[in-house]
CSV table of C-alpha atoms in Angstrom, one decimal:
chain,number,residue,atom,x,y,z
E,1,UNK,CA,43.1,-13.6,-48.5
E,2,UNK,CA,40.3,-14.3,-46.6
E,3,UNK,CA,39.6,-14.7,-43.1
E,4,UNK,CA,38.5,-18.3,-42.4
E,5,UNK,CA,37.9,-17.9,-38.6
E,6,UNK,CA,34.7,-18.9,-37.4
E,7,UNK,CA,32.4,-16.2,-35.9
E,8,UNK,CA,29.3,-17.9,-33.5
E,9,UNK,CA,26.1,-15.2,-33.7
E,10,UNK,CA,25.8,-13.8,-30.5
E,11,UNK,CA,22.5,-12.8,-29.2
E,12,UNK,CA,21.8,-9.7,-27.6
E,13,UNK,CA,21.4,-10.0,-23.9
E,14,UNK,CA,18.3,-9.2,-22.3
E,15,UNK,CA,17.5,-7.0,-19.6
E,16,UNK,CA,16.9,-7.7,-16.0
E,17,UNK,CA,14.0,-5.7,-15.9
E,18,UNK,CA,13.0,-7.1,-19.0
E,19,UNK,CA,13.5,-10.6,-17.3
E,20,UNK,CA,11.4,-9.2,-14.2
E,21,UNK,CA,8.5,-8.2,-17.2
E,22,UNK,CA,8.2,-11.7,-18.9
E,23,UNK,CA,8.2,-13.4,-15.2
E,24,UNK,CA,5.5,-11.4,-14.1
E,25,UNK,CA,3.7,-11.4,-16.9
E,26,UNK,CA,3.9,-15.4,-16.6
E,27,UNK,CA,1.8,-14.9,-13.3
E,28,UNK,CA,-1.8,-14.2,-14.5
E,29,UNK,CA,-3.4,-13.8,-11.2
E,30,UNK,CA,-0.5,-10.7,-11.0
E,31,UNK,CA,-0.7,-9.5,-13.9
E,32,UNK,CA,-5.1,-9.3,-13.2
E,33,UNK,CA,-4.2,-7.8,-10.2
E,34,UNK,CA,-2.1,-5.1,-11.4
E,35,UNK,CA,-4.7,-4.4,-13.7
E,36,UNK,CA,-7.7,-4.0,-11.7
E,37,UNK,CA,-5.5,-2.0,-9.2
E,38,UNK,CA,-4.7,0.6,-11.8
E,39,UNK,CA,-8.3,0.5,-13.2
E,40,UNK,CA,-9.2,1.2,-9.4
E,41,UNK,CA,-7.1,3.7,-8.7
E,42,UNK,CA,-7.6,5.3,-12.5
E,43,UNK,CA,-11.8,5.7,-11.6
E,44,UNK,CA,-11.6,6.9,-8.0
E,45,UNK,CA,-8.9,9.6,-9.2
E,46,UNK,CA,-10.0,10.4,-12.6
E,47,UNK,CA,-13.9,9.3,-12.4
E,48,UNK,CA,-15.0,12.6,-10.2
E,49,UNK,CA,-13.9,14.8,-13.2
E,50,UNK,CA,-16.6,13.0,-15.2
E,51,UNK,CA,-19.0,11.6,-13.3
E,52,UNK,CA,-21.7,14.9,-13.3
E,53,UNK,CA,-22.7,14.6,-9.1
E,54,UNK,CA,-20.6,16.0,-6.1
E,55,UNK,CA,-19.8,13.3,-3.5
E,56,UNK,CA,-21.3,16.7,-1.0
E,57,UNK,CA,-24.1,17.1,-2.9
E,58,UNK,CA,-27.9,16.9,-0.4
E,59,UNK,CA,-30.8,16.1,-2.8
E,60,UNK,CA,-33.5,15.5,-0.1
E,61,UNK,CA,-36.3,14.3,-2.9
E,62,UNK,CA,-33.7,11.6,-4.3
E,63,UNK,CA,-32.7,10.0,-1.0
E,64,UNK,CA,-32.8,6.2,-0.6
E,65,UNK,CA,-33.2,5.1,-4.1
E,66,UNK,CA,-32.1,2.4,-5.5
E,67,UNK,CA,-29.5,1.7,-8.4
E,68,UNK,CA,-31.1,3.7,-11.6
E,69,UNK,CA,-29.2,4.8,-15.0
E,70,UNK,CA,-29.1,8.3,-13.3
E,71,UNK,CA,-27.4,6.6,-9.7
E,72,UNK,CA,-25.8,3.6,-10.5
E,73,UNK,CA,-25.1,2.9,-7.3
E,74,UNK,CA,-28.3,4.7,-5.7
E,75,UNK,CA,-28.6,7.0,-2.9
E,76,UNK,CA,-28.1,7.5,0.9
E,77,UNK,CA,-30.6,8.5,3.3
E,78,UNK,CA,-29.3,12.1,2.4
E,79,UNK,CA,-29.9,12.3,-1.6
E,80,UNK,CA,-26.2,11.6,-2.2
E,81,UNK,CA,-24.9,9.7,-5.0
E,82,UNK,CA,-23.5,6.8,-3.8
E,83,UNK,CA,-21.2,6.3,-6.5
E,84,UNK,CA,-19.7,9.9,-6.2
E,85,UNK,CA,-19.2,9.2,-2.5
E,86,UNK,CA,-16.9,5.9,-3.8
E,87,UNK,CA,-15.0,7.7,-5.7
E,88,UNK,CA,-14.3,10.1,-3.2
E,89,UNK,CA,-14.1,7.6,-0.5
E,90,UNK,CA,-11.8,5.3,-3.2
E,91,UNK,CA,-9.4,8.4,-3.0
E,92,UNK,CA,-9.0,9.2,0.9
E,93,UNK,CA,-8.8,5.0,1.7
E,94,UNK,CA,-5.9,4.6,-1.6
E,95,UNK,CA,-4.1,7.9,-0.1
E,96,UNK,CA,-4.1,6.9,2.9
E,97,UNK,CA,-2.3,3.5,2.4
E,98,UNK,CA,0.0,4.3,-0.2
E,99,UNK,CA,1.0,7.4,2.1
E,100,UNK,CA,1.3,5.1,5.5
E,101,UNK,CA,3.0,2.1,3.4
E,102,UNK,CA,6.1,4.6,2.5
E,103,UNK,CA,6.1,5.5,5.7
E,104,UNK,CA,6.4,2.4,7.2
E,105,UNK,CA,8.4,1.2,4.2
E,106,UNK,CA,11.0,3.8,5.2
E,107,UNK,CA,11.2,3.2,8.8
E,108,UNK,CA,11.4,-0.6,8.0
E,109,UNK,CA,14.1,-0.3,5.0
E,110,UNK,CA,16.4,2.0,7.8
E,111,UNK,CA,16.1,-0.5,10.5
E,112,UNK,CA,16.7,-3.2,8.4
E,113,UNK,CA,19.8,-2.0,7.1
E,114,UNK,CA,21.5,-0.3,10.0
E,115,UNK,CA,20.7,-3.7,12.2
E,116,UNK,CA,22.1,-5.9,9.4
E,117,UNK,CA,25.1,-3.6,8.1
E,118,UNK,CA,26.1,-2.2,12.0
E,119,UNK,CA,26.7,-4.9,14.3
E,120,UNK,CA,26.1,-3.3,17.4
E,121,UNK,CA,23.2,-1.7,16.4
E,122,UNK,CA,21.8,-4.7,15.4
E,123,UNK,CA,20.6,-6.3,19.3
E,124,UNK,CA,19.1,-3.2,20.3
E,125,UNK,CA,17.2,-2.2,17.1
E,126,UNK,CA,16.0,-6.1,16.7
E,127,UNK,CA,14.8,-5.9,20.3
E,128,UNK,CA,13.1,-2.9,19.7
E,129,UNK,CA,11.1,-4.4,16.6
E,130,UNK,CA,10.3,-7.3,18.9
E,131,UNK,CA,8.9,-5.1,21.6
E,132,UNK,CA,6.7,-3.5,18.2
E,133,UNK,CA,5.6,-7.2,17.5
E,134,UNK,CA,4.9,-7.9,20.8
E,135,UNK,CA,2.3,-4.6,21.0
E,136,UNK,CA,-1.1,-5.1,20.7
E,137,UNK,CA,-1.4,-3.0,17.2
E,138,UNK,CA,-5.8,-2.4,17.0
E,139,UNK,CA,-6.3,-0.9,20.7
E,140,UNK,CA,-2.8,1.2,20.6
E,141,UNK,CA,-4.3,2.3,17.6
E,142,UNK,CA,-7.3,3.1,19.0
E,143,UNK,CA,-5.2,5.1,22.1
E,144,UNK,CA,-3.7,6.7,19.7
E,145,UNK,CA,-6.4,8.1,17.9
E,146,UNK,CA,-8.4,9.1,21.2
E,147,UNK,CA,-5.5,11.3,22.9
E,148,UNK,CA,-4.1,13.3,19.7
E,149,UNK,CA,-7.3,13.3,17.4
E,150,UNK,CA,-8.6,16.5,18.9
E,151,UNK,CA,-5.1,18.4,19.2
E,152,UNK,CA,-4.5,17.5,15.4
E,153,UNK,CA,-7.9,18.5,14.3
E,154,UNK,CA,-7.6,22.1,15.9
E,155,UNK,CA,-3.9,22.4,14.6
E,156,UNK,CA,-4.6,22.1,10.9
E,157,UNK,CA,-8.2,21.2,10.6
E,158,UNK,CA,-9.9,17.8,10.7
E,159,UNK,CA,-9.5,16.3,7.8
E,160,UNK,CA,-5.7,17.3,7.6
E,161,UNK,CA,-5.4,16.6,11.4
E,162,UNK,CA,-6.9,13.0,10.7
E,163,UNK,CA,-5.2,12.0,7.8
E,164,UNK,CA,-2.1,12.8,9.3
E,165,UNK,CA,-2.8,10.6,12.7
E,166,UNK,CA,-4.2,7.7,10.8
E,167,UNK,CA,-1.2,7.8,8.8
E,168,UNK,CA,1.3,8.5,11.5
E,169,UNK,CA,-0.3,5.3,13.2
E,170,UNK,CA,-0.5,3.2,10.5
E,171,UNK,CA,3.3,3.6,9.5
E,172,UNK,CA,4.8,3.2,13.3
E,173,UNK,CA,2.7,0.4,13.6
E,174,UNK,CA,3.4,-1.7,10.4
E,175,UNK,CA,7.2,-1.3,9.7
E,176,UNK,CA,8.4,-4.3,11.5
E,177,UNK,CA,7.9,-7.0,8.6
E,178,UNK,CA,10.0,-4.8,6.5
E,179,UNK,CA,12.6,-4.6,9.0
E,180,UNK,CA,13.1,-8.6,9.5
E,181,UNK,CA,13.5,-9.2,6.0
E,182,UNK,CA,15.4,-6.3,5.0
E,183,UNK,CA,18.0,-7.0,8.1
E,184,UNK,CA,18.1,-10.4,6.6
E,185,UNK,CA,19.0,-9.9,3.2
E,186,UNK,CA,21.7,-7.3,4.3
E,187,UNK,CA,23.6,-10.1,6.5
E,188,UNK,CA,23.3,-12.4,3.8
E,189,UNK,CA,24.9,-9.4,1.2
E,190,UNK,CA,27.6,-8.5,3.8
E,191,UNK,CA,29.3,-12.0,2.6
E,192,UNK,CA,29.4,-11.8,-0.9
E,193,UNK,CA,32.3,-11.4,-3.3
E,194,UNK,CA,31.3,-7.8,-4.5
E,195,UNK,CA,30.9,-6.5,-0.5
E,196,UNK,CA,34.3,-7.7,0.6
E,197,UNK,CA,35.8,-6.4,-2.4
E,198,UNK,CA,34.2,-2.8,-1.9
E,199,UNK,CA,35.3,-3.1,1.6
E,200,UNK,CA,39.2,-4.4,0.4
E,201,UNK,CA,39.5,-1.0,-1.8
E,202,UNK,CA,38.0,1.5,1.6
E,203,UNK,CA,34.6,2.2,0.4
E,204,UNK,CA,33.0,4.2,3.0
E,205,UNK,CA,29.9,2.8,5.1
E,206,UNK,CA,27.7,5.1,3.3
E,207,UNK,CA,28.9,4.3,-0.1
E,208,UNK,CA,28.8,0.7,0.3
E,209,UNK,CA,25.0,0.9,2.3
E,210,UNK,CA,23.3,3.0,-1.4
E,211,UNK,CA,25.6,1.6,-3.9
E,212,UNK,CA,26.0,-2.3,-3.3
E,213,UNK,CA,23.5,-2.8,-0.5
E,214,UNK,CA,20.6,-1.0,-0.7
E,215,UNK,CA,20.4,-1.7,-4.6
E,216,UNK,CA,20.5,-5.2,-3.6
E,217,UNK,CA,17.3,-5.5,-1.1
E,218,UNK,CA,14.7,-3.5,-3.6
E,219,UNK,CA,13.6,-6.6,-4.1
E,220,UNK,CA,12.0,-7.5,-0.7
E,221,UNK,CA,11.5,-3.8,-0.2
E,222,UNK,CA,9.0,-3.4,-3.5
E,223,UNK,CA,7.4,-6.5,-2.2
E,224,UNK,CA,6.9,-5.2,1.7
E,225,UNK,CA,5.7,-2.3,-0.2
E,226,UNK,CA,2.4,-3.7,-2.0
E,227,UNK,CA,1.5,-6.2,0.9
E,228,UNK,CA,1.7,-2.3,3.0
E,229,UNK,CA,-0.7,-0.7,0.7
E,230,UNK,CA,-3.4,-3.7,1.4
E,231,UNK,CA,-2.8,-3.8,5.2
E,232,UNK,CA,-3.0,0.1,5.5
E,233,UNK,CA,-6.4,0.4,3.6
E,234,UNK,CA,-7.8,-2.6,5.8
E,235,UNK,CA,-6.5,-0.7,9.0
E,236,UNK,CA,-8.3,3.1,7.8
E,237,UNK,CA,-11.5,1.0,6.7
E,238,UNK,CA,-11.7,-0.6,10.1
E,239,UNK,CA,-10.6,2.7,12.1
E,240,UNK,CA,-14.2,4.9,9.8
E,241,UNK,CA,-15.6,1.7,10.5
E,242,UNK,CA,-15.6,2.1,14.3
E,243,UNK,CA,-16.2,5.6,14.0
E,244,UNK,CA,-12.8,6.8,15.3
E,245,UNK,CA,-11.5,7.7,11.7
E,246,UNK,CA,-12.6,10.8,9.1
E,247,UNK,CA,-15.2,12.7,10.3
E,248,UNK,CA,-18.8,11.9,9.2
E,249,UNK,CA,-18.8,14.2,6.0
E,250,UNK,CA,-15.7,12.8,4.7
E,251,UNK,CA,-16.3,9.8,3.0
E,252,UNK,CA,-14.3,6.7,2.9
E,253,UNK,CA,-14.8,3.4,2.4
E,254,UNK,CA,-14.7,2.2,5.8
E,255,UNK,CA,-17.2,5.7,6.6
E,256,UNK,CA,-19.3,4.1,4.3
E,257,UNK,CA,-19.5,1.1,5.6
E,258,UNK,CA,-19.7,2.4,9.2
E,259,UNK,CA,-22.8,4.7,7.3
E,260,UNK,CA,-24.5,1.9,5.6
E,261,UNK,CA,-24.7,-0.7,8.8
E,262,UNK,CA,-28.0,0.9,10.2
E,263,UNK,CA,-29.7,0.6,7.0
E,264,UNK,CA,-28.3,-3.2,6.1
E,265,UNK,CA,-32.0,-4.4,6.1
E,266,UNK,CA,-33.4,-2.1,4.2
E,267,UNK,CA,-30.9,-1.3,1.6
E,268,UNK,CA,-28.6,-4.0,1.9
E,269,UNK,CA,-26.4,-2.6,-1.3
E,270,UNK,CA,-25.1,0.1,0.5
E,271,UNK,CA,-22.7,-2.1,2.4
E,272,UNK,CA,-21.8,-4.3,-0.6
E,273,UNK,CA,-20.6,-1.5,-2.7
E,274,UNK,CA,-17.9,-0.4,-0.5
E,275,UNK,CA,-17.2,-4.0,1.0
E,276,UNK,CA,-16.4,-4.9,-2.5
E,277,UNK,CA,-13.9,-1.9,-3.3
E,278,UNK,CA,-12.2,-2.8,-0.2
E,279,UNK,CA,-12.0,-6.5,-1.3
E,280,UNK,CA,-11.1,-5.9,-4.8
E,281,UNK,CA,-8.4,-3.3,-4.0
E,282,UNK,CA,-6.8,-5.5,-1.3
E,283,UNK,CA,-6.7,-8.6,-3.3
E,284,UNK,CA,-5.6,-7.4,-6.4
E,285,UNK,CA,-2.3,-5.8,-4.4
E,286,UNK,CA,-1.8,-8.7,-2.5
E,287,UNK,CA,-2.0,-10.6,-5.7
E,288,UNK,CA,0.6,-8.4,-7.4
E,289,UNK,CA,2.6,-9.0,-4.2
E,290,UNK,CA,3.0,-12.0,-4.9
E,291,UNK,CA,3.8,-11.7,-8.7
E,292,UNK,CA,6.4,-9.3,-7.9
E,293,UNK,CA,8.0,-11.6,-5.5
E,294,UNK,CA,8.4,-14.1,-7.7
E,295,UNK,CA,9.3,-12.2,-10.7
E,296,UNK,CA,12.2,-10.3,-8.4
E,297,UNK,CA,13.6,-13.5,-7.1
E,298,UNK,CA,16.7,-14.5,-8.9
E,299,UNK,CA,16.0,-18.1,-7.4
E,300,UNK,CA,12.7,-17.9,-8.9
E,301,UNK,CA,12.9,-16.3,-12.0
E,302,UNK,CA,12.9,-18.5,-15.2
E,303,UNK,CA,11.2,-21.7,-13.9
């Protein structure tokens, strides 16, 4: 006897990260960004090990020349190749933000999520990121660097001393975003179906906080994340800018640029090259900001 009972074909379901993939790949200006952001990063980390000139290296009868098959990007006043000094410079300014952006992507995720979760916490901790907001961010930054530059540099040397400040600045100064729209995602969780029922059975605080809610708010958190990358390397380029950041001999892209001002007449390349990496690295991770956003929406995805 045979069985006569319809079966329907079920498809396999899909991911939600495989969902996430096909939405972001429906954003081309993300998924250009994403790619000229790991081709950045890719030749600033990997290009020294191939490129044949130090960033350090002095060549007195090369100095000033223009772009050539031998220096792409020419030479400063000192005989260094200018491309080797990107690179280098590509890997302080990238370091720099991604290193400031999880610290401020930390500090932002905790406030967010005790002032949402906590209730009493959340007046005093909100106030607190208003009094942040309310701070004028470029000259505390500027304090900043002025009272604990020297201290730093004679604890651990400059270049340590210095990254550590910028980054320490950057982070305390940029977590506040993250904290507004972490806290409100967490209030809106705390409602939910799943939340209350977790809460019905006794889950504890900290159970609940990294197994319902903090899974729940990567979304805004990844996002915070790439627009913190972009504002950190605008802040370090404009701290070398105004001489106040690496010192002279350690290249960046805002020391460059800082370099390359007295000699915009003349050589009027030097300040496009690292203008340009600058440009190019910001927009392309504010670009995949934005793809990420809408590819981690739920209320997004799938239009």
């Amino acid at each position: 006897m045979t069985d006569t009972t319809n079966t329907e074909p079920t498809t396999p379901q899909r991911s939600q990260w495989v969902d996430v993939w096909h939405q972001f790949k429906a954003h081309k200006g993300a998924l250009l960004g994403g790619i000229i952001f790991i081709v950045i990063v890719l030749g600033v980390f990997i290009g020294p090990w191939l490129w044949p000139y130090d960033a350090t290296y002095i060549d007195i009868r090369s100095r000033n020349q223009g772009p050539s098959f031998a220096h792409p990007f020419g030479t400063d006043q000192l005989g260094r190749d200018t491309l080797a000094r990107m690179m280098a410079g590509g890997q302080t300014s990238i370091a720099v933000g991604l290193t400031a952006m999880l610290l401020a992507l930390g500090l932002g995720s905790f406030v967010g999520i005790a002032a949402g979760y906590f209730k009493k916490l959340d007046g005093p901790l909100m106030r607190l990121t208003d009094l942040f907001l309310a701070l004028p961010i470029l000259p505390l930054l500027l304090v900043m660097m002025m009272l604990f530059r020297e201290p730093l540099s004679a604890a651990v040397g400059p270049e340590r001393g210095i990254f550590i400040l910028i980054v320490v600045a950057i982070g305390i100064t940029s977590w506040m975003p993250t904290a507004r729209i972490v806290r409100g995602d967490v209030l809106a969780l705390k409602e939910r179906e799943f939340v209350l029922a977790a809460r019905s059975i006794g889950t504890s605080n900290h159970n609940m906080i990294t197994r319902h809610i903090l899974p729940n708010v990567l979304s805004p958190i990844m996002v915070s994340a790439t627009l913190g990358i972009a504002n950190a390397i605008i802040t370090e380029s404009a701290l070398s800018f105004l001489g106040l950041g690496f010192p002279p001999d350690f290249p960046t892209w805002g020391r460059l640029l800082n370099d390359a001002v007295q000699y915009l007449q003349d050589y009027p390349e030097r300040v496009f090259w690292p203008g340009l990496a600058i440009s190019l690295t910001v927009l392309s991770v504010n670009y995949l900001g934005d793809g990420l956003r809408d590819a981690l929406d739920p209320r997004i995805r799938g239009r």
